[in-house]
Amino acid sequence: MSNPTRVLVLNSGSSSVKYQLLDMSDGARLAVGLVERIGEETSRLVHTPLTGDGSAAGRERTAAVPDHEAALKAVAEELAADGLGLDSPELAAIGHRVVHGGLRFSEPTVVTDEVLAEIERLIPVAPLHNPANVTGIRTARALRPDLPQVAVFDTAFHTSMPEHAARYAIDVETADAHRIRRYGFHGTSHAYVSRRVAGLLGKDPAEVNVIVLHLGNGASASAVAGGRCVDTSMGLTPLEGLVMGTRSGDIDPAVVFHLERVAGMATDEIDVLLNKKSGLVGLCGDNDMREIRRRIDEGDERAQLAFDIYIHRLKKYIGAYYAVLGRVDAVAFTAGVGENAAPVREAAVAGLEELGLAVDAGLNAVRSAEPRLISPEYARVAVAVVPTDEELEIARQTYSLVTSAAH
Ligand SMILES: Nc1ncnc2c1ncn2[C@@H]1O[C@H](COP(=O)(O)OP(=O)(O)O)[C@@H](O)[C@H]1O
Ligand SMILES: CC(=O)OP(=O)(O)O
Ligand SMILES: [Mg+2]
């Protein structure tokens, strides 16, 4: 038999698993799916096998999925029902998104017991993400102990950040003793999107400077100069930076001492407050941008204020990264909000004409799954919408690692 060419990619988030099965011989997607609201009564699994002619018939089931292990087993069952099960001899590897790779991992890595232990050791700095990634790896390994499991780290792309961007201005000995520095996340997406933007401009990635705005439930901005990340908004953990669905992003760190000393809150409570009860949900009760826009259209003032705070922060980062880069060729919007919410793109760029930034209302309103420019012809800086594809990028890196290791 010829060598196996398929890669299963698992993108385990705090309450969801996104997955794709790809054939790397021709890049074809064989199945895509999502399990969401893991741990809730109303979990949902949507599994879509894709046929050669591109047609798709999704299957949906709603049932309580108590944890990530159960989620992965459900995914394995769905794949098996289409003859694409994990027992397939055509499977070459399983690629896992791992959010925190700390100082050690700057490349895709084949998971050994020791690598897994290091990913577990990093749980305190990615408490919402690394536990799910560990469970995903363990479960996949139990199902196919013979297959290489490859970890692709969110932090990897950001390891190129210069020291002056990566270091916090705190006592150096303390920082070094506890490996406190800015790591950055969503790196697979920032890398993929910044490269695609260069393609859209017909240029080599090494020639262009890009600000990437990854706006999903978690959100981060990055400044990419000639294909290398030079700054990003997330830090030691995925809490710093932009206003997110449930996370505060930047705050004065003294807010934490104040909540402890004056409000009598315990550290763990504050952690939950800032990670799960803040951001858009803390400001207006909703973290879904669709719902927030709907409420704004009905005249809801709390939703409007939440939106304004979200945009204000975004605009500050565009300005900051403009200054960091000196010359900007493109600003790219990606992920759930960035790809779909035209009002967010319009508002983030509004008033920045002096910086060469503008959005064409007609182009901005177009809905498409393709990367596209939304800036007017005359604008000095291109504004783009680039759908991210973390799974494809993880599959490529996974396949390239296992095929190069075989030679
Ligand atoms: N059509 C849409 N209009 C506006 N916002 C959307 C739309 N579709 C998705 N979103 C936003 O995208 C978010 C999810 O983004 P996604 O990148 O999938 O996040 P994550 O990977 O962090 O789970 C949702 O919470 C919602 O706010
Ligand atoms: C790192 C991070 O915030 O990831 P996500 O957006 O998937 O929550
Ligand atoms: Mg995401």
GROMACS .gro file of N, CA, C and O and ligand atoms in nm, residues 11 18 97 186 214 216-218 335 390, ligand 3:
model
   41
   11ASN      N    1  -0.894   2.074   1.699
   11ASN     CA    2  -0.876   2.207   1.757
   11ASN      C    3  -0.968   2.213   1.879
   11ASN      O    4  -1.085   2.248   1.869
   18LYS      N    5  -1.327   2.166   1.733
   18LYS     CA    6  -1.345   2.175   1.588
   18LYS      C    7  -1.252   2.072   1.528
   18LYS      O    8  -1.142   2.053   1.578
   97ARG      N    9  -0.413   2.126   1.788
   97ARG     CA   10  -0.382   2.263   1.827
   97ARG      C   11  -0.353   2.261   1.976
   97ARG      O   12  -0.433   2.210   2.056
  186HIS      N   13  -0.298   3.240   1.924
  186HIS     CA   14  -0.360   3.242   1.790
  186HIS      C   15  -0.252   3.250   1.682
  186HIS      O   16  -0.279   3.296   1.571
  214HIS      N   17  -0.733   3.910   1.477
  214HIS     CA   18  -0.803   3.781   1.490
  214HIS      C   19  -0.913   3.802   1.594
  214HIS      O   20  -0.886   3.809   1.714
  216GLY      N   21  -1.224   3.641   1.733
  216GLY     CA   22  -1.318   3.529   1.754
  216GLY      C   23  -1.380   3.549   1.890
  216GLY      O   24  -1.404   3.663   1.932
  217ASN      N   25  -1.402   3.439   1.961
  217ASN     CA   26  -1.446   3.453   2.098
  217ASN      C   27  -1.327   3.504   2.181
  217ASN      O   28  -1.336   3.602   2.252
  218GLY      N   29  -1.213   3.437   2.163
  218GLY     CA   30  -1.086   3.495   2.206
  218GLY      C   31  -1.041   3.587   2.093
  218GLY      O   32  -1.072   3.560   1.977
  335ALA      N   33  -1.131   3.548   1.175
  335ALA     CA   34  -1.206   3.473   1.278
  335ALA      C   35  -1.353   3.518   1.281
  335ALA      O   36  -1.391   3.610   1.208
  390GLU      N   37  -0.705   2.761   1.065
  390GLU     CA   38  -0.608   2.702   1.157
  390GLU      C   39  -0.592   2.553   1.130
  390GLU      O   40  -0.483   2.498   1.137
  410MG      MG   41  -1.062   3.023   1.755
   0.00000   0.00000   0.00000
